Each structure stands twice: as structure tokens, then as C-alpha cells.
Short mmCIF file of C-alpha atoms in Angstrom, two decimals:
data_model
loop_
_atom_site.label_atom_id
_atom_site.label_comp_id
_atom_site.label_asym_id
_atom_site.label_seq_id
_atom_site.Cartn_x
_atom_site.Cartn_y
_atom_site.Cartn_z
CA MET A 1 104.68 163.73 118.03
CA MET A 2 107.57 166.33 117.56
CA ILE A 3 109.78 163.44 116.76
CA ARG A 4 107.38 162.83 114.13
CA ARG A 5 107.46 166.63 112.26
CA TRP A 6 111.07 166.66 112.59
CA ALA A 7 112.04 163.33 110.71
CA ALA A 8 109.27 164.07 108.15
CA ALA A 9 110.22 167.48 107.78
CA ALA A 10 114.08 166.17 107.37
CA LEU A 11 112.90 163.86 105.25
CA ALA A 12 111.04 166.18 102.72
CA ALA A 13 114.11 168.32 102.87
CA MET A 14 116.67 165.57 101.45
CA ILE A 15 113.97 164.41 99.06
CA ALA A 16 113.61 167.91 97.29
CA LEU A 17 117.39 167.32 96.81
CA ALA A 18 117.20 163.52 95.43
CA PRO A 19 115.98 161.28 92.37
CA PRO A 20 112.99 159.41 92.77
CA ALA A 21 113.79 155.99 94.28
CA SER A 22 112.64 154.06 91.75
CA ALA A 23 114.73 150.93 91.42
CA CYS A 24 113.93 148.75 94.57
CA THR A 25 113.61 144.92 93.34
CA GLY A 26 112.07 142.78 95.94
CA LEU A 27 111.94 138.46 95.01
CA ARG A 28 110.90 135.44 97.26
CA LEU A 29 112.09 132.31 97.39
CA VAL A 30 110.22 129.08 99.31
CA ALA A 31 112.82 126.03 101.08
CA ALA A 32 112.20 122.10 101.18
CA ASP A 33 111.48 122.65 104.58
CA GLY A 34 108.19 125.31 104.06
CA ALA A 35 110.47 128.27 104.71
CA VAL A 36 109.12 131.42 102.73
CA VAL A 37 111.96 133.73 102.30
CA PRO A 38 111.11 137.08 100.71
CA GLY A 39 114.70 139.45 100.03
CA ARG A 40 114.56 142.82 98.31
CA THR A 41 117.44 145.45 97.23
CA LEU A 42 116.49 149.55 98.29
CA GLU A 43 118.09 151.89 96.25
CA PHE A 44 117.76 156.19 96.89
CA GLY A 45 119.94 159.23 95.90
CA PHE A 46 121.02 159.83 99.36
CA ASP A 47 121.48 157.95 102.55
CA LEU A 48 117.93 157.41 104.32
CA GLN A 49 120.00 156.31 107.83
CA SER A 50 117.87 153.35 108.36
CA ASN A 51 117.68 151.31 111.44
CA VAL A 52 115.63 148.34 112.30
CA VAL A 53 112.87 149.88 114.65
CA VAL A 54 111.13 147.08 117.22
CA ILE A 55 107.55 147.72 117.89
CA PRO A 56 106.42 145.73 120.60
CA LYS A 57 102.62 143.88 120.92
CA GLY A 58 100.02 146.78 122.42
CA THR A 59 101.94 149.69 120.98
CA GLN A 60 99.48 152.45 119.95
CA ILE A 61 99.80 154.30 116.87
CA THR A 62 97.88 157.23 115.33
CA GLY A 63 97.29 158.02 111.78
CA SER A 64 98.73 161.63 110.09
CA THR A 65 96.57 163.46 107.93
CA PRO A 66 97.19 165.71 105.64
CA ASP A 67 96.13 168.93 108.26
CA GLY A 68 98.20 167.88 110.74
CA ALA A 69 94.97 166.48 112.56
CA LYS A 70 94.57 162.64 113.83
CA GLY A 71 94.00 159.90 111.94
CA LEU A 72 93.27 156.35 112.83
CA SER A 73 94.36 155.18 115.73
CA TYR A 74 94.94 151.60 116.81
CA THR A 75 96.66 148.96 119.20
CA THR A 76 99.20 146.80 118.08
CA ARG A 77 98.15 143.00 118.23
CA TYR A 78 101.54 141.58 117.40
CA GLY A 79 104.80 142.43 117.66
CA MET A 80 107.16 143.55 114.89
CA LEU A 81 110.07 144.81 113.33
CA GLY A 82 111.90 145.98 110.07
CA ALA A 83 113.64 149.01 108.48
CA ASN A 84 112.54 152.68 108.64
CA ALA A 85 113.65 155.98 107.36
CA VAL A 86 115.19 158.97 108.91
CA GLY A 87 114.01 158.29 112.42
CA LEU A 88 110.42 157.86 111.67
CA PRO A 89 108.70 155.30 113.56
CA ASP A 90 106.96 153.73 110.59
CA ILE A 91 108.65 150.33 109.14
CA ILE A 92 109.22 150.00 105.36
CA ASP A 93 110.67 146.63 105.04
CA GLY A 94 109.93 144.21 108.02
CA ILE A 95 108.27 141.23 109.35
CA ASN A 96 105.67 140.25 112.65
CA ASP A 97 105.49 138.08 115.03
CA GLN A 98 102.86 135.85 113.15
CA GLY A 99 105.46 135.34 109.57
CA LEU A 100 103.85 138.34 107.83
CA TYR A 101 106.24 140.50 105.68
CA VAL A 102 105.63 143.87 104.19
CA GLY A 103 107.86 145.74 101.98
CA LEU A 104 106.98 149.49 100.67
CA PHE A 105 108.32 150.01 96.95
CA TYR A 106 108.56 153.58 95.15
CA PHE A 107 105.71 153.65 92.46
CA PRO A 108 105.90 157.24 91.07
CA GLY A 109 103.43 158.48 88.32
CA TYR A 110 100.72 155.92 89.14
CA ALA A 111 100.02 156.32 92.65
CA SER A 112 96.81 157.86 93.69
CA TYR A 113 95.47 159.15 97.01
CA PRO A 114 91.92 160.00 97.84
CA GLU A 115 91.17 163.47 99.15
CA ALA A 116 91.01 164.12 102.70
CA SER A 117 87.57 164.59 104.20
CA PRO A 118 85.53 163.75 107.59
CA GLU A 119 85.11 159.95 106.97
CA THR A 120 88.66 159.34 105.40
CA ILE A 121 90.56 161.22 108.05
CA ALA A 122 88.53 158.80 110.59
CA ARG A 123 90.25 155.71 108.93
CA GLY A 124 93.30 157.50 107.32
CA MET A 125 96.79 157.14 107.66
CA ALA A 126 100.10 158.64 105.37
CA PRO A 127 101.30 155.88 102.95
CA PHE A 128 104.38 155.16 104.70
CA GLU A 129 102.38 154.24 107.80
CA TYR A 130 100.71 151.56 106.02
CA GLY A 131 103.42 148.99 106.77
CA ASN A 132 102.71 149.35 110.79
CA TRP A 133 99.42 149.03 110.16
CA LEU A 134 99.38 145.70 108.07
CA LEU A 135 102.30 144.01 110.14
CA GLY A 136 100.92 145.27 113.92
CA ASN A 137 97.39 143.80 112.71
CA PHE A 138 97.03 140.66 110.30
CA ALA A 139 99.06 137.08 110.55
CA SER A 140 97.99 136.34 107.07
CA VAL A 141 97.82 137.34 103.71
CA GLU A 142 94.10 136.12 103.71
CA GLU A 143 93.14 138.17 106.79
CA VAL A 144 95.26 141.15 104.79
CA LYS A 145 92.89 140.50 101.90
CA ALA A 146 89.75 140.69 103.86
CA ASN A 147 90.27 144.07 105.26
CA PHE A 148 93.68 146.15 102.76
CA ASP A 149 91.18 148.80 101.79
CA LYS A 150 89.38 149.67 105.38
CA VAL A 151 91.59 152.04 105.92
CA ALA A 152 92.78 155.34 103.50
CA LEU A 153 96.48 156.33 102.55
CA LEU A 154 96.18 160.17 102.39
CA PRO A 155 98.47 162.95 100.69
CA VAL A 156 100.30 163.62 103.25
CA VAL A 157 102.41 166.32 101.81
CA LEU A 158 106.07 166.73 102.09
CA ASP A 159 106.61 170.12 102.46
CA ALA A 160 109.83 169.93 100.61
CA ILE A 161 108.73 168.55 97.64
CA LYS A 162 104.73 169.96 97.55
CA GLN A 163 103.60 166.15 96.79
CA GLU A 164 103.06 162.68 98.68
CA PRO A 165 105.63 160.25 98.29
CA PRO A 166 104.04 157.55 95.73
CA VAL A 167 104.66 153.85 97.25
CA HIS A 168 103.18 150.43 96.55
CA PHE A 169 103.62 147.34 98.61
CA VAL A 170 103.98 143.25 98.35
CA VAL A 171 102.84 141.44 101.11
CA HIS A 172 103.82 137.75 101.93
CA ASP A 173 103.32 135.15 104.33
CA ARG A 174 104.45 132.03 106.14
CA ASN A 175 102.60 129.84 104.00
CA GLY A 176 103.54 131.10 100.96
CA ASN A 177 100.85 133.02 99.97
CA SER A 178 101.19 136.96 98.62
CA VAL A 179 100.15 139.76 97.26
CA VAL A 180 99.98 143.27 95.54
CA ILE A 181 98.39 146.65 96.99
CA GLU A 182 98.77 149.51 95.16
CA PRO A 183 96.53 153.20 95.51
CA ILE A 184 95.12 153.80 91.82
CA ASP A 185 92.66 156.06 91.44
CA GLY A 186 91.57 156.92 95.10
CA LYS A 187 91.34 153.41 95.72
CA LEU A 188 93.58 150.47 96.88
CA VAL A 189 93.54 147.68 94.83
CA ILE A 190 95.08 144.18 95.65
CA HIS A 191 96.67 141.23 92.96
CA ASP A 192 97.49 137.84 93.96
CA ASN A 193 101.10 138.23 93.34
CA PRO A 194 102.08 134.08 92.48
CA LEU A 195 105.30 134.66 91.53
CA GLY A 196 106.26 136.72 94.47
CA VAL A 197 108.24 139.73 92.98
CA LEU A 198 108.26 143.16 92.80
CA THR A 199 109.94 146.16 91.41
CA ASN A 200 108.41 149.66 90.44
CA SER A 201 106.01 151.58 87.81
CA PRO A 202 104.16 150.84 86.20
CA THR A 203 101.24 149.04 87.31
CA PHE A 204 101.47 145.39 88.42
CA ASP A 205 99.39 143.70 86.72
CA TRP A 206 101.27 145.60 83.33
CA HIS A 207 104.45 143.72 84.81
CA MET A 208 102.65 140.56 84.70
CA THR A 209 101.46 140.99 81.04
CA ASN A 210 104.53 142.02 80.25
CA LEU A 211 106.66 138.91 81.11
CA ARG A 212 104.87 137.03 77.86
CA ASN A 213 107.39 139.12 75.96
CA TYR A 214 110.15 137.08 77.51
CA ILE A 215 108.47 133.43 77.80
CA ASN A 216 111.48 132.27 74.96
CA LEU A 217 113.92 132.63 77.84
CA SER A 218 115.53 129.52 79.15
CA VAL A 219 118.62 129.02 81.92
CA THR A 220 119.82 125.83 79.50
CA ASN A 221 122.43 126.85 76.43
CA VAL A 222 121.11 126.70 73.12
CA PRO A 223 122.63 123.55 71.10
CA PRO A 224 124.59 124.28 67.97
CA VAL A 225 123.05 125.11 64.77
CA GLU A 226 124.25 123.76 61.44
CA LEU A 227 123.50 126.02 57.98
CA SER A 228 125.28 124.77 55.05
CA ASP A 229 127.31 122.28 56.48
CA ILE A 230 128.11 124.55 58.83
CA LYS A 231 128.24 124.38 62.52
CA PHE A 232 127.67 127.55 64.31
CA ALA A 233 128.17 127.07 68.16
CA GLN A 234 127.60 129.51 71.17
CA PHE A 235 130.28 131.28 72.52
CA GLY A 236 130.30 130.62 75.99
CA GLU A 237 127.73 129.89 78.66
CA GLY A 238 124.19 131.76 79.18
CA THR A 239 123.09 131.59 75.44
CA GLY A 240 119.22 130.48 76.87
CA LEU A 241 119.35 133.79 78.30
CA HIS A 242 120.51 135.92 74.88
CA GLY A 243 117.93 138.53 75.27
CA LEU A 244 117.11 138.71 78.72
CA PRO A 245 117.39 142.47 79.77
CA GLY A 246 120.05 143.90 81.86
CA ASP A 247 119.24 147.58 82.43
CA TYR A 248 117.70 148.90 85.50
CA THR A 249 114.46 150.44 84.56
CA PRO A 250 111.32 148.31 86.67
CA PRO A 251 110.14 146.42 84.04
CA SER A 252 113.63 145.04 83.31
CA ARG A 253 114.79 144.07 86.91
CA MET A 254 110.91 142.42 87.10
CA VAL A 255 111.83 140.00 84.41
CA ARG A 256 114.94 139.05 85.87
CA ALA A 257 113.63 138.69 89.55
CA VAL A 258 111.49 136.31 88.16
CA VAL A 259 113.85 134.15 86.10
CA PHE A 260 116.55 134.80 89.01
CA SER A 261 113.91 133.10 91.41
CA GLN A 262 112.16 130.94 89.47
CA SER A 263 115.18 129.10 88.49
CA ALA A 264 116.97 129.16 91.48
CA PRO A 265 117.83 125.36 92.80
CA GLN A 266 115.33 125.20 96.14
CA SER A 267 117.41 125.12 99.05
CA ALA A 268 117.17 122.48 101.68
CA THR A 269 116.36 125.05 105.05
CA GLY A 270 115.41 128.71 105.30
CA PRO A 271 118.96 130.15 106.40
CA ASP A 272 120.15 128.80 103.42
CA ALA A 273 117.07 130.29 101.66
CA VAL A 274 118.64 133.47 103.21
CA LEU A 275 122.04 132.97 101.32
CA GLN A 276 120.73 131.89 98.22
CA ALA A 277 118.11 135.81 98.51
CA PHE A 278 121.27 137.31 98.69
CA HIS A 279 122.94 135.71 96.07
CA LEU A 280 120.16 136.40 93.75
CA LEU A 281 120.08 139.86 94.97
CA ASN A 282 123.60 140.78 93.74
CA ALA A 283 122.40 140.86 90.48
CA PHE A 284 120.11 144.06 91.05
CA ASP A 285 122.71 146.12 93.32
CA ILE A 286 122.93 149.47 91.95
CA PRO A 287 127.00 150.91 91.87
CA VAL A 288 127.01 154.39 92.50
CA GLY A 289 127.50 156.48 89.59
CA SER A 290 125.84 153.93 87.43
CA VAL A 291 122.41 155.46 87.24
CA ARG A 292 122.35 159.34 87.74
CA GLU A 293 119.17 161.63 87.71
CA LYS A 294 119.81 165.54 86.78
CA ASN A 295 118.08 167.89 89.40
CA GLY A 296 118.87 171.79 88.25
CA ASN A 297 122.51 172.47 88.51
CA SER A 298 122.99 168.70 90.17
CA VAL A 299 123.14 165.35 89.27
CA LEU A 300 122.92 162.78 91.78
CA PRO A 301 123.75 159.21 91.93
CA GLU A 302 121.07 156.95 92.83
CA TYR A 303 122.93 153.49 94.45
CA THR A 304 121.87 150.40 96.79
CA LEU A 305 121.82 151.39 100.32
CA TRP A 306 120.77 148.48 101.99
CA THR A 307 119.31 144.68 100.78
CA SER A 308 117.40 142.86 103.15
CA VAL A 309 116.30 138.96 103.74
CA ALA A 310 113.34 137.60 105.59
CA ASP A 311 112.96 133.87 106.86
CA LEU A 312 109.33 134.04 107.92
CA LYS A 313 109.49 130.22 109.31
CA ASN A 314 112.03 131.37 112.10
CA LEU A 315 111.20 135.07 112.08
CA LYS A 316 114.61 136.58 111.36
CA TRP A 317 114.88 139.77 109.33
CA TYR A 318 118.42 139.91 107.82
CA PHE A 319 120.47 142.82 106.40
CA ARG A 320 123.52 144.10 104.78
CA THR A 321 124.74 147.97 104.02
CA PHE A 322 126.58 149.92 101.63
CA ALA A 323 129.44 150.49 104.03
CA ASP A 324 129.03 147.18 105.76
CA GLN A 325 128.57 143.82 102.83
CA SER A 326 128.31 141.44 106.03
CA ILE A 327 125.08 139.78 106.42
CA ARG A 328 123.60 140.60 109.96
CA SER A 329 120.76 139.44 111.71
CA VAL A 330 117.71 140.63 113.91
CA ASP A 331 116.06 137.65 115.74
CA LEU A 332 112.46 138.90 116.59
CA ALA A 333 111.33 136.80 119.52
CA THR A 334 115.30 138.47 120.89
CA ALA A 335 114.96 141.86 120.38
CA ILE A 336 110.81 142.03 120.88
CA ALA A 337 111.78 140.73 124.76
CA ALA A 338 114.83 142.88 124.73
CA ALA A 339 112.65 146.39 123.90
CA GLY A 340 110.67 145.80 127.02
CA GLY A 341 107.44 147.19 125.65
CA LYS A 342 108.88 150.58 123.71
CA ILE A 343 109.73 151.41 120.50
CA LYS A 344 113.46 151.04 120.13
CA THR A 345 115.80 151.20 117.51
CA ILE A 346 118.84 148.91 116.16
CA THR A 347 121.85 150.94 114.61
CA MET A 348 121.99 149.79 111.14
CA GLU A 349 124.72 151.67 109.95
CA SER A 350 128.60 150.53 110.34
CA LYS A 351 131.35 150.11 108.56
CA GLN A 352 133.30 146.85 107.64
CA PRO A 353 136.35 146.22 108.37
CA VAL A 354 139.03 144.84 106.05
CA GLU A 355 140.70 141.75 106.92
CA ASP A 356 144.64 141.09 106.32
CA VAL A 357 144.70 137.13 105.91
CA SER A 358 148.11 137.63 104.88
CA LYS A 359 149.64 135.53 107.45
CA ASP A 360 146.77 133.08 107.57
CA LEU A 361 148.86 130.54 105.67
CA GLN A 362 148.34 126.90 106.06
#
């Protein structure tokens, strides 16, 4: 508990200096062999020092509450792993051994949590602990639908910012089902997510309505047009996507993620789809300096800290980081076995060396 309190305080102190993490983008591919492959980017205004946290089946977990009392206690039914943040033992993006995936996304201006009461505290936890509960207890989206609102996400305040972190969640399973769960007006609301895409605010149903503004888009180039015997042909490729929003706002990224994921040729296998997903997510990578937030006298840039992709058929979680663009993988069964029944971490931070191939002549 001391480690958890210290990590939460460290997170609060750093968030106070940083802009909101409001630029995360998630999408999903399905390979011809049936492998479901979700992926996402993670943006923030400082290094979250994420690591892979490995949580075995049978782990006892207790939820946090606003006044420090113990919330809901449960024992995980499934082993799980994924990325955490600043030392917290909570998965913000990861998978379990049944092929369920959960991703946490920032949701500013819309997230609303119920007040703490004896009833909500008894089934309560912090919003950033919800991923552990879902991955630790459920094997499919169908099970999530039947149970998602049996807990209360409580407004656990981070002292440095005097507010709770606003978040919502996307859940995928190995059968290709997907939902989005959002805390609205103090209650958890669930939406079917047939396109498998999520960004940030506003609400998911608003984003789905907004897609109707872009039904004119096509990945096929438009043909030339003749006006008064003059033929006007396109300057180059991509004319069918003229009008595709290119900025980093959540609505624009949502549109691009739908277009890119829906138009991607189907990969043959899960590993092929993993590489395809990383390529698609390149289009959402935010370089340092492109998005800035003014906080008092400081101007802080938001950037892509890491990108992750999961193979829900083969139970592997892949990632690359800002400092190391090489793709690394974690096999869930291997990591769980190596953990020996205890919560363990795998370091994500590394620095990719630049390889000199000047003499590799053939």
C-alpha cells in the first residue's frame, strides 16, 4: 500500500505540470486466420515511465477510494499483462489469458463519477484500476456486458491537480467483439463498437454520428472531370481522400482511424496484422513540439510515448517506445510462468542503437 500511495503521489505531481493526455488513438484489425489485433498510441506531456506489469491468476486486489478506505476486494481469475504508468500496479493497456483486451483512454470534460457512499465504496475502485478488474475477471465482451456496471468508479482525487483522472475504456475479445465503456453522469454506460476504434472526447455516440459527415471519402482516386472541353485531372494520388481531417483533435483522429483500419487489406495471420497495425498507427504518431499546451509560464509538448499492439489469438502484447522504435513482444504464457505467482514488471524503456551498415556491401 505504501508503494501505491507513493506512486499515486508521484503521478499527481507530474500531471500538475503537464497537459492532458488527450491524443490517444486506438483501432482494430482482424486477420484472415481469425486473429483479432487491437492497437493504440499513448500520448502525454511527460514520460509516464511505463513498464509491462505481469499479474498472475489468483492475485488479491483491493480497490482505492477517495478517503483511503478499502474498496472492492477480489481475486483475479485470469493472468494478465500490459503497460502501467509511474509504478502503479494497474494495467492501462493490456490483455488476459482468455484473449480479452482493455485500453484506457483520456476522456476530459465528459467523465463523471458517483459520490463515495457506503454502497459505492463497498464496490468501489479508482478509474485507473478498472482495467485490472475487467482483465482479472472476464473472458469475453459478452461477460463484460453482463457485469461492467457492478462496480463503482470513484472520484479518487490526485492531490496535485485536485481532481480525478477522466478516462473511458475500449474492450475487445478474441472473437472480434468490441465495446466502449464511459462514465457519464455518475453511471457507467456501454456502447457496442463494431468498427473497433476509439479516441478521446466527446462521447462515443457523438463520434459515431460525426462519421456521417465523411461518408463521401473514398480510398479510390477520383476520375478526371471535363468542363467546356477542358480535362481536369488530379495532381497525384489520394484524391478520393481529399477532405480527410489531418489535425490531432479526437474527432479528426477518429475519422482517420476508421478510414485507415477499414480500408487496410486483410492480413493473412495475426503476426502479419500486428505489423500492419503498427504501420497504420504511424499515422497518429505525434512528434515532440507539434502539439503544445500552455500551463502558466510553461509551454509543454504532448507526444507519443509508446505504441502497443496485441494479438488476441496468439496472446502476445507488442510495443515500441519513443526512444526505441524497434518492436518488442511479450508472450503472455511465458511471462506469467516466469512471474512465479507474483506481480512482476518488464522494463519498457530502452534506447535504440543506430546500426552502421556502411560496410554491409554485397
